[in-house]
Short mmCIF file of C-alpha atoms and ligand atoms in Angstrom, two decimals:
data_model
loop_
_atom_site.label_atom_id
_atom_site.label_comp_id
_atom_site.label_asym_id
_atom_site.label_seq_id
_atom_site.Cartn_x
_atom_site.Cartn_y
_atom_site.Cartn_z
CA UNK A 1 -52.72 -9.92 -18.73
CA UNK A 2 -54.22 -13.41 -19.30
CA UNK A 3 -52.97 -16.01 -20.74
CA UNK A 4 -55.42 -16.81 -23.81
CA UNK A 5 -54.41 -20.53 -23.47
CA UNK A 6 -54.95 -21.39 -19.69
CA UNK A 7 -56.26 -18.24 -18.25
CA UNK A 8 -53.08 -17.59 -16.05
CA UNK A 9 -51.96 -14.38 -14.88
CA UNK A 10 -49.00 -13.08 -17.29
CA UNK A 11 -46.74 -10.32 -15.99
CA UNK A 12 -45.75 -7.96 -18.27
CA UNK A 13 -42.67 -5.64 -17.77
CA UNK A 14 -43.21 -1.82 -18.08
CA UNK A 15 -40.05 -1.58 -19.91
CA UNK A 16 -40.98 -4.50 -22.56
CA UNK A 17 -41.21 -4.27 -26.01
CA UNK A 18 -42.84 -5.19 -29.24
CA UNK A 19 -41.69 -8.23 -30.48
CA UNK A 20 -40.77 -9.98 -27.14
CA UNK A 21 -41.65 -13.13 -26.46
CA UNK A 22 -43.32 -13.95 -23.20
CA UNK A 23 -44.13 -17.18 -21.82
CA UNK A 24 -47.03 -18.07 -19.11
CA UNK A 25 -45.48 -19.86 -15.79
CA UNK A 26 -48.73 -22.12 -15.90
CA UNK A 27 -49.06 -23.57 -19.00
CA UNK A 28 -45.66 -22.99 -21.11
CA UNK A 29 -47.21 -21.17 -24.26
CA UNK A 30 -45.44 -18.83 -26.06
CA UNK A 31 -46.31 -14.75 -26.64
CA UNK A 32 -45.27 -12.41 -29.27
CA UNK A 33 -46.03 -8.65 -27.50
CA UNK A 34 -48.35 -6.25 -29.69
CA UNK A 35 -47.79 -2.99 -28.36
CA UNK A 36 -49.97 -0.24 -29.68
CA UNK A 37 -49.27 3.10 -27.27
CA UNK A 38 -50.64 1.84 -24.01
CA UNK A 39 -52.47 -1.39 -25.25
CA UNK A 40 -51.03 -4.30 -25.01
CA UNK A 41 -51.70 -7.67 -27.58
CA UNK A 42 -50.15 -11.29 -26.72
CA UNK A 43 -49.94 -12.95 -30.27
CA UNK A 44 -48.98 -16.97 -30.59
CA UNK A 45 -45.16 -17.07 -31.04
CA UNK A 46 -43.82 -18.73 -33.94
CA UNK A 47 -42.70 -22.51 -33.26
CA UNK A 48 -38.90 -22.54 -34.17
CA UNK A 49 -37.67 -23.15 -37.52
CA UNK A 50 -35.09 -25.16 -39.21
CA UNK A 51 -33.37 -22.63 -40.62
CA UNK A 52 -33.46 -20.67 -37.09
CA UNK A 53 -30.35 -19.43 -35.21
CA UNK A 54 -27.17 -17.45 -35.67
CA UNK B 1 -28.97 11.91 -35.85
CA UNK B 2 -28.86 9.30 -37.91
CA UNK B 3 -31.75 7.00 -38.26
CA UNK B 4 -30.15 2.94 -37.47
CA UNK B 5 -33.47 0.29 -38.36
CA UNK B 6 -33.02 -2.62 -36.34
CA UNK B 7 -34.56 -5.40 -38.33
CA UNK B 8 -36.08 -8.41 -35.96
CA UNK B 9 -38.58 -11.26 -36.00
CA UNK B 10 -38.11 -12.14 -32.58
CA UNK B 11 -37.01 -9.50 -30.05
CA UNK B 12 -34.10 -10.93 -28.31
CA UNK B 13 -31.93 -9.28 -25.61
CA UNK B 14 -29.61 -8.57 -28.41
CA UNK B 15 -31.97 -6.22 -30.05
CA UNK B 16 -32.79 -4.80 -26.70
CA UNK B 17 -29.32 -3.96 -26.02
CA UNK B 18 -28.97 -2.40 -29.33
CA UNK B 19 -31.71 0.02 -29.32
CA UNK B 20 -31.05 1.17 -26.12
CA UNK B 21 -27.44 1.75 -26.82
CA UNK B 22 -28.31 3.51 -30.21
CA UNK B 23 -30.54 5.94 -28.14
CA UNK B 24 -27.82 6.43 -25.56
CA UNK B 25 -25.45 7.13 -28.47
CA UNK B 26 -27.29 10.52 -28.98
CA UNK B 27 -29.46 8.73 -32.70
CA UNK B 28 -32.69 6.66 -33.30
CA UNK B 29 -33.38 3.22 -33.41
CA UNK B 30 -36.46 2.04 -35.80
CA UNK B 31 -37.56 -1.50 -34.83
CA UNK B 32 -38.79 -3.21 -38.24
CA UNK B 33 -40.60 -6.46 -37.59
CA UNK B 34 -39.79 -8.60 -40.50
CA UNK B 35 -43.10 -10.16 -40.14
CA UNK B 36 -45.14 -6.94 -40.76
CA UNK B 37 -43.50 -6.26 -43.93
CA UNK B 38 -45.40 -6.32 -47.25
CA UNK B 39 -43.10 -5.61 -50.52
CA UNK B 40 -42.51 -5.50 -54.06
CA UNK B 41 -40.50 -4.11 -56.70
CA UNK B 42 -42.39 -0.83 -56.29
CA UNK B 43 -40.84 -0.36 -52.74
CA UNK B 44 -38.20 1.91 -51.53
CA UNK B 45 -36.57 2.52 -48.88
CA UNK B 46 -38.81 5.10 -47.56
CA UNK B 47 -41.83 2.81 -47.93
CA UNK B 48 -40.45 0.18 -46.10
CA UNK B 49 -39.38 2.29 -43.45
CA UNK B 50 -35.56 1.93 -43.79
CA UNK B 51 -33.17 3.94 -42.19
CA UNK B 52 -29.73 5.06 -43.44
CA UNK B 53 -28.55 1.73 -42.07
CA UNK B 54 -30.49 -1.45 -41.54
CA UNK B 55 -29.04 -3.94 -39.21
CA UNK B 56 -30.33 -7.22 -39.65
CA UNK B 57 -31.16 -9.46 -36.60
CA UNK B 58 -33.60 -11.88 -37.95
CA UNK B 59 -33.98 -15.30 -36.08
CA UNK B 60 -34.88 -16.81 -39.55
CA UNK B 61 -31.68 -16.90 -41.40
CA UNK B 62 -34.24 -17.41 -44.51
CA UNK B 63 -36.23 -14.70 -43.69
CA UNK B 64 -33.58 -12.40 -42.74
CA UNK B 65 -31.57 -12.91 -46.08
CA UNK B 66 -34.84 -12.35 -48.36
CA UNK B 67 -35.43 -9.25 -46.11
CA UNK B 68 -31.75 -8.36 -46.96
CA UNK B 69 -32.16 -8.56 -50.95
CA UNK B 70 -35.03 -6.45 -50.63
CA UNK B 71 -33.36 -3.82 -48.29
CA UNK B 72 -30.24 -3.40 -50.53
CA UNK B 73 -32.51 -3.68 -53.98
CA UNK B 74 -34.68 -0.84 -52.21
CA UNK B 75 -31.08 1.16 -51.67
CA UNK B 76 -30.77 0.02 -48.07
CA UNK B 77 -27.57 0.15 -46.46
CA UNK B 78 -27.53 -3.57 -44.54
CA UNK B 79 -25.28 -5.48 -42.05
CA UNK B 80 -24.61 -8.02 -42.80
CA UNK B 81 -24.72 -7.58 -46.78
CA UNK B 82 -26.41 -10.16 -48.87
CA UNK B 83 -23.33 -11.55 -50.35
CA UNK B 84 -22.01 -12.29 -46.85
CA UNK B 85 -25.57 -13.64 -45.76
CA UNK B 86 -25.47 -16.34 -48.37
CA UNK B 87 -21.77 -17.05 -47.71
CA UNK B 88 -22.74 -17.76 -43.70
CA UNK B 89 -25.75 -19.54 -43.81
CA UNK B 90 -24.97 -22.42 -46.02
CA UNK B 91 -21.71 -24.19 -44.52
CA UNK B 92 -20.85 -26.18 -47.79
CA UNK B 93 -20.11 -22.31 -49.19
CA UNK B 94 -18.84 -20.89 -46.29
CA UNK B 95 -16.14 -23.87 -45.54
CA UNK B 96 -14.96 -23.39 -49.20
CA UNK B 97 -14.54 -19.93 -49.09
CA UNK B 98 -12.64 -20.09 -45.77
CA UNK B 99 -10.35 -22.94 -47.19
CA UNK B 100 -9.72 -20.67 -50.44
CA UNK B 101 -8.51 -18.07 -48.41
CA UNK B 102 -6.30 -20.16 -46.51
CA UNK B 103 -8.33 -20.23 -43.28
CA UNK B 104 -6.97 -23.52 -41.24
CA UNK B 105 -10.62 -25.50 -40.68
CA UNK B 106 -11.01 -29.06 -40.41
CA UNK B 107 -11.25 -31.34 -43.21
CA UNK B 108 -14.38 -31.39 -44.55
CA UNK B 109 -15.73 -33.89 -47.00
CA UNK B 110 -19.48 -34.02 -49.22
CA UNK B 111 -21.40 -36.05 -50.55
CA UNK B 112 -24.58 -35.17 -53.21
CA UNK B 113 -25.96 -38.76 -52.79
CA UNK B 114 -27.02 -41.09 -50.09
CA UNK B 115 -25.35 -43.73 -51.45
CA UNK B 116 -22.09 -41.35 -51.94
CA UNK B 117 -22.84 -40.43 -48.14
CA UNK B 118 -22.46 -44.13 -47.24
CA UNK B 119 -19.32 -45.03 -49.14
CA UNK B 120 -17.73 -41.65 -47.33
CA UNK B 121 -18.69 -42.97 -43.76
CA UNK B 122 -17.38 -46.68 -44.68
CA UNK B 123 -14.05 -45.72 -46.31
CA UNK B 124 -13.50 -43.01 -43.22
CA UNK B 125 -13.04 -46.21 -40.57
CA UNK B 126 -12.78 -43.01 -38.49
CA UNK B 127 -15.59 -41.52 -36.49
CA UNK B 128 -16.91 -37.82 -38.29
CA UNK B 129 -19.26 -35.44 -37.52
CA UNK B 130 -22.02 -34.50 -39.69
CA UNK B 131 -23.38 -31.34 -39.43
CA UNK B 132 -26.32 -30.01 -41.83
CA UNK B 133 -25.81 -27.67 -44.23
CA UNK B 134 -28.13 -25.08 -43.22
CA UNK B 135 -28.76 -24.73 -39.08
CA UNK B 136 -27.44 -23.68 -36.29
CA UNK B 137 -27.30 -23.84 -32.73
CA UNK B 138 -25.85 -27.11 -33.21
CA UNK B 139 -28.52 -28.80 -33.65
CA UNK B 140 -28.51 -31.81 -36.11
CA UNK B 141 -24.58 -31.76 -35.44
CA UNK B 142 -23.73 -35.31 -34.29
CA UNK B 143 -20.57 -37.85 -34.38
CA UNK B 144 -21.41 -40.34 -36.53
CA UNK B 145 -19.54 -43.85 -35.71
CA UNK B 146 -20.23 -46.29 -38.20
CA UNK B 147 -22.65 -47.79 -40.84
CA UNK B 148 -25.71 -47.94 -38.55
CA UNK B 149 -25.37 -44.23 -37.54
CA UNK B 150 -25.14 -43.17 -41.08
CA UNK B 151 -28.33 -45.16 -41.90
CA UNK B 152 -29.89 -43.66 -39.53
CA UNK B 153 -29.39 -40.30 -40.37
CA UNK B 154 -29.94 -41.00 -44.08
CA UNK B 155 -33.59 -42.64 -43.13
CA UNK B 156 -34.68 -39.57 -41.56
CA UNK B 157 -33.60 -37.36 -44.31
CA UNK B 158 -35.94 -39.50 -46.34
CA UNK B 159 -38.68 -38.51 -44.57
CA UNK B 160 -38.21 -35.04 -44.27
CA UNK B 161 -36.91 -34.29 -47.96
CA UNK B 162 -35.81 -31.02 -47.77
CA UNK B 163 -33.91 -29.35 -50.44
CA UNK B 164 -30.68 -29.68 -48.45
CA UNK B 165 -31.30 -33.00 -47.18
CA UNK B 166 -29.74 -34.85 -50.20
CA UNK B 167 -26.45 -33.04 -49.38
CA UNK B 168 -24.38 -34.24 -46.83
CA UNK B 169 -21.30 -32.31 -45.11
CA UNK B 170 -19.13 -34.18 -42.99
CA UNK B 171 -16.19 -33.20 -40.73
CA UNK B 172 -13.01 -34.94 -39.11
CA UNK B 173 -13.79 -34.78 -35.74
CA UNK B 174 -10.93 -32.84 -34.38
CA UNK B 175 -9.44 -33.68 -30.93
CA UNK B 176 -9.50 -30.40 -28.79
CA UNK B 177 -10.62 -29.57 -25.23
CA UNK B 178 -14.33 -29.80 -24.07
CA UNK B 179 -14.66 -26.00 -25.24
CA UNK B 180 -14.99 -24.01 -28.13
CA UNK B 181 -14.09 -20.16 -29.05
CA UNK B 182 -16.38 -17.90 -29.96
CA UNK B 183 -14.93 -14.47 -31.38
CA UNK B 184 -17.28 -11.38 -31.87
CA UNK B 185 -15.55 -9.21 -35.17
CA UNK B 186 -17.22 -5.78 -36.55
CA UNK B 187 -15.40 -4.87 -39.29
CA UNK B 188 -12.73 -7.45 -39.36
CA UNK B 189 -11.58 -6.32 -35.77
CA UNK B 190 -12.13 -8.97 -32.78
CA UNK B 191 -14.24 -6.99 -30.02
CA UNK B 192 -14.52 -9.94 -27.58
CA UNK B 193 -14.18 -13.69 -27.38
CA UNK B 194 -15.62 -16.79 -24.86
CA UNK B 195 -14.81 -20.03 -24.33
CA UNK B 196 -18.00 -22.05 -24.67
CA UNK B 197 -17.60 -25.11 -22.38
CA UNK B 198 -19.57 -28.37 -21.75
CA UNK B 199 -19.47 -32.07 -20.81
CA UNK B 200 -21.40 -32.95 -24.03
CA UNK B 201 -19.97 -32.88 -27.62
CA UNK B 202 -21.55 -29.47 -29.09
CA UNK B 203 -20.76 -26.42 -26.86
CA UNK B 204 -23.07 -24.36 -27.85
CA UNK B 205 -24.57 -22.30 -25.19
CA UNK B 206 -28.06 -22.83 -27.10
CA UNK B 207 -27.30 -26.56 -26.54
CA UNK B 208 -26.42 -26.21 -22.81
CA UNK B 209 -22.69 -24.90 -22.76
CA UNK B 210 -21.52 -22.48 -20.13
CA UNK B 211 -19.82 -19.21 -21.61
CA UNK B 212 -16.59 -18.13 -19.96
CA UNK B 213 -14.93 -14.74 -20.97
CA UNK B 214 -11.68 -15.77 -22.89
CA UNK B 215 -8.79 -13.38 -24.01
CA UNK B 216 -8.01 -12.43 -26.99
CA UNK B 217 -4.51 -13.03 -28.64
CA UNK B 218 -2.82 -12.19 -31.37
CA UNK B 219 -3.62 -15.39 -33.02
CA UNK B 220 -7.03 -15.36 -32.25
CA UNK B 221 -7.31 -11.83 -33.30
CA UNK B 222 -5.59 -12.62 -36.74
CA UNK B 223 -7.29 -15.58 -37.64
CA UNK B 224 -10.97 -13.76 -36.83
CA UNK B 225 -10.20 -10.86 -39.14
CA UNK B 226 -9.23 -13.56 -41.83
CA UNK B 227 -12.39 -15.51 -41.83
CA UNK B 228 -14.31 -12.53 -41.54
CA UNK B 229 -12.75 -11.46 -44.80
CA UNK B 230 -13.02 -14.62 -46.18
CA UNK B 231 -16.90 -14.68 -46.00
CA UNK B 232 -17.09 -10.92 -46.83
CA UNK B 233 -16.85 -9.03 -43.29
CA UNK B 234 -19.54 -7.40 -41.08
CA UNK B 235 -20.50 -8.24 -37.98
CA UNK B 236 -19.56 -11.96 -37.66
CA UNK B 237 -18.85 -14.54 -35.26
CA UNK B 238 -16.26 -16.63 -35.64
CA UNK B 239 -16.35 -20.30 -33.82
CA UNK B 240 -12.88 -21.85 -33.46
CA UNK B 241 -11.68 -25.16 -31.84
CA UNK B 242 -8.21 -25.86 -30.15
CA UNK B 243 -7.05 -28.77 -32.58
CA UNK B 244 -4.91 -30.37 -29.74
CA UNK B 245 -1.82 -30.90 -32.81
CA UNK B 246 -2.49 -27.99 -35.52
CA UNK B 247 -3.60 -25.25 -33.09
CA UNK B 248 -6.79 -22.89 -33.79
CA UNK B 249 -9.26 -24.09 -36.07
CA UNK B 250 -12.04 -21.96 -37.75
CA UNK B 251 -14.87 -24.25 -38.15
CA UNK B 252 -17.55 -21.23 -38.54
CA UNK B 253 -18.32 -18.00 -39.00
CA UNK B 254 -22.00 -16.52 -38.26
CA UNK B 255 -23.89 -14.02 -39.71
CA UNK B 256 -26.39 -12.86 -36.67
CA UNK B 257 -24.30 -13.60 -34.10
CA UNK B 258 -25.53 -13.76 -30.55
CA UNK B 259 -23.53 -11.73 -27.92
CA UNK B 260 -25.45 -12.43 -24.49
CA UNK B 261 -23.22 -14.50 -23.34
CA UNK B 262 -19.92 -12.50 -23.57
CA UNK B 263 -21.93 -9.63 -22.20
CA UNK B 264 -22.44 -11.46 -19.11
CA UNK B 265 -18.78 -12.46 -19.10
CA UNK B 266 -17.73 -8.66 -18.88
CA UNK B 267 -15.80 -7.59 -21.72
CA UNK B 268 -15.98 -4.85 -24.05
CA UNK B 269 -19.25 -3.24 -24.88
CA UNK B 270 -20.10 -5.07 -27.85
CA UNK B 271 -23.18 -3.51 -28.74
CA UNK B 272 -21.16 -0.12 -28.68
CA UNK B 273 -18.69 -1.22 -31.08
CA UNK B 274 -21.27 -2.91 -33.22
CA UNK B 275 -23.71 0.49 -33.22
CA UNK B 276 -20.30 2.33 -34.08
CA UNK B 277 -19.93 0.29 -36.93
CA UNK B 278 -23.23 0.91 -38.26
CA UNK B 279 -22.63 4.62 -37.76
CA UNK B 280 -20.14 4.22 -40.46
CA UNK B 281 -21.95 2.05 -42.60
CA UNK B 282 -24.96 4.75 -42.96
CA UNK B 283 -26.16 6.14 -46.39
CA UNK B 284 -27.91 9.25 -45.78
N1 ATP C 301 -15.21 -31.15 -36.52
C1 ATP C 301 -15.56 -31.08 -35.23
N2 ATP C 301 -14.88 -31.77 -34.29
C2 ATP C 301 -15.24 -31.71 -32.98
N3 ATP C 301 -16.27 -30.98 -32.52
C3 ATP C 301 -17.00 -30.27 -33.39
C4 ATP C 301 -16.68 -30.28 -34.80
N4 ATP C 301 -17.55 -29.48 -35.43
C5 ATP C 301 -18.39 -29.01 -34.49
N5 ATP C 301 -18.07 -29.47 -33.26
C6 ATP C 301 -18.78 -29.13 -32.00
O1 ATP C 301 -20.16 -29.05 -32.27
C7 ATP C 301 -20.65 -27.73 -32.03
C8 ATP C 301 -21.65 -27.32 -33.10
O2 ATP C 301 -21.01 -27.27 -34.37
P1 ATP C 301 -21.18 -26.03 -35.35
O3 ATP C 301 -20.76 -24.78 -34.65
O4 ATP C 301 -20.49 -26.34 -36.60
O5 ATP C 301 -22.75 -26.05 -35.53
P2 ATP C 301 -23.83 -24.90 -35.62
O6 ATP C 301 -25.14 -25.56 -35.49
O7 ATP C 301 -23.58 -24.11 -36.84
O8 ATP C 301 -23.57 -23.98 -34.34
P3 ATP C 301 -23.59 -22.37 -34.22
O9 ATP C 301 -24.73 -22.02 -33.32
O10 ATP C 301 -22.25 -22.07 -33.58
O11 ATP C 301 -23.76 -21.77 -35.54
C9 ATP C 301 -19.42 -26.85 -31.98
O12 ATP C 301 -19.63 -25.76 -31.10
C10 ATP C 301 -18.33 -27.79 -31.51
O13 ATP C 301 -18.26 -27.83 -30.11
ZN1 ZN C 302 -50.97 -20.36 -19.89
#
């Protein structure tokens, strides 16, 4: 995959899932995975919250 | 086979490691991404997708709870429950209800007001830590010396306004070792514990802190199952500090508690016990 930011390549596991975040070597920015079947979406990950954590 | 939703807005290892040990367990994990959910007070628990137990895993502790009251309005069966949600996340309720149940936890002082907030610090002549009421991670948890550090903190409040910001929760800062204790409970039971250590004065791993596995005693053990009670039970984790005069201190419990750490430190299979628990927990 390519990053939508920079254009860098983005390696994604076989084994990953929806909802994981991935983040490009190059540039830094931050994936949600879309997986649909055998198609695979990179959405922009949310920026952490306040309210975020345990 | 029973159907265990996993409820997530960011897939962490955590969730990872729960789905694959609810498969292994012989039953089926749903993933529900918060995010994708669109509700009202037409939905049920079919429509949303629900399972006969819903564990909830959000990152959001907002958007987990809200997901919560919907779950158990819609009939859901959901760890944590609401009631224990609300206790966790807010640490003005939670530090009450572990002091009403006779919990030992640091003295803990509030203030409604800047101006109270300022009198507290200036009467104290004592460093304390302020901590806010709603976060984690430990960030925004700092020592706070004198006058000038108080103003500080108070300034940027002003800017930010939230609805918390007005309330401030303060904490003697109690003299322990450079580590805290993290204990994992499921149903009141400690299933594993770490020492979080680090040069700097929050020890959380999120903040830089190194986990180390820790064993569980007996006082650990009963002091865990008493501030899991205390905020309502589930699956909890419960922070302690070794007050160097009083002994254990609780001085949190959690309500989506993180467990990488102590998996890498090689204890007990958490995410077994905690699937277990939600085994028991099912409505079918
Ligand atoms: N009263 C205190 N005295 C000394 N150190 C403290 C005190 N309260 C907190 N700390 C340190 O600061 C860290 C963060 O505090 P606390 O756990 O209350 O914040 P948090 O943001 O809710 O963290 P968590 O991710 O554990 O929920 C603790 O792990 C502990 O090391
Ligand atoms: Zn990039």
């Amino acid at each position: 995959m390519k990053c939508p930011e920079c254009d860098a390549d983005i390696a994604i596991q076989d084994d990953a899932m929806s909802g994981e975040i991935v983040s490009c070597a190059e540039c830094g920015a931050d994936y949600e995975l879309a997986k649909n079947g055998s198609d695979v979406e990179l959405k922009k990950a949310e920026t952490v919250g306040e309210d975020w954590g345990e | 086979m029973v159907d265990i939703s996993i409820a997530y807005d960011r897939l962490r290892l955590e969730e990872k490691m729960l789905s694959k040990k609810v498969a292994e367990l012989g039953h089926t994990a749903s993933m529900i991404d918060a995010k994708a959910i669109r509700t009202g007070t037409s939905s049920t628990k079919e429509s949303l997708g629900i399972g006969d137990v819903m564990l909830e895993r959000c990152v959001s502790y907002y958007r987990g709870m809200f997901l919560t009251a919907i779950a158990e309005f819609a009939g859901a069966s959901v760890i944590n429950s609401l009631k224990v949600a609300a206790n966790c996340g807010n640490k003005l309720f939670m530090t009450l209800l572990l002091k009403k149940a006779g919990v030992p936890t640091p003295e803990t002082y509030f203030s409604l007001s800047a101006q109270s907030a300022r009198e507290r610090i200036s009467e104290a002549g004592r460093p304390l830590v302020i901590k806010p009421l709603v976060g984690s991670w430990g960030r925004g948890v700092m020592r706070i010396n004198d006058a000038d550090a108080i103003d500080a903190v108070i300034e940027a409040r002003e800017i930010t306004d939230s609805g918390y910001d007005r309330t401030y929760y303060f904490q003697e800062l109690v003299d322990r070792p450079p580590r805290d204790i993290r204990v994992i409970t499921v149903g009141d039971q400690a299933v594993g514990a770490m020492y979080r250590s680090s040069d700097g004065f929050r020890t959380n791993v999120a903040a830089g802190a190194t986990p180390e596995a820790c064993e569980i005693t007996g006082e650990m053990r009963e002091l865990a199952a008493r501030a899991s009670g205390a905020v309502g039970g589930g699956i909890l984790g419960v922070d302690m500090m070794e007050d160097r005069e009083r002994g254990l201190v609780v001085h949190e419990v959690n309500n989506t508690v993180e467990f990488r750490g102590l998996a890498s430190t090689g204890q007990a299979d958490i995410p077994q016990s905690m699937v277990e628990f939600a085994l028991r927990s099912a409505k079918r």
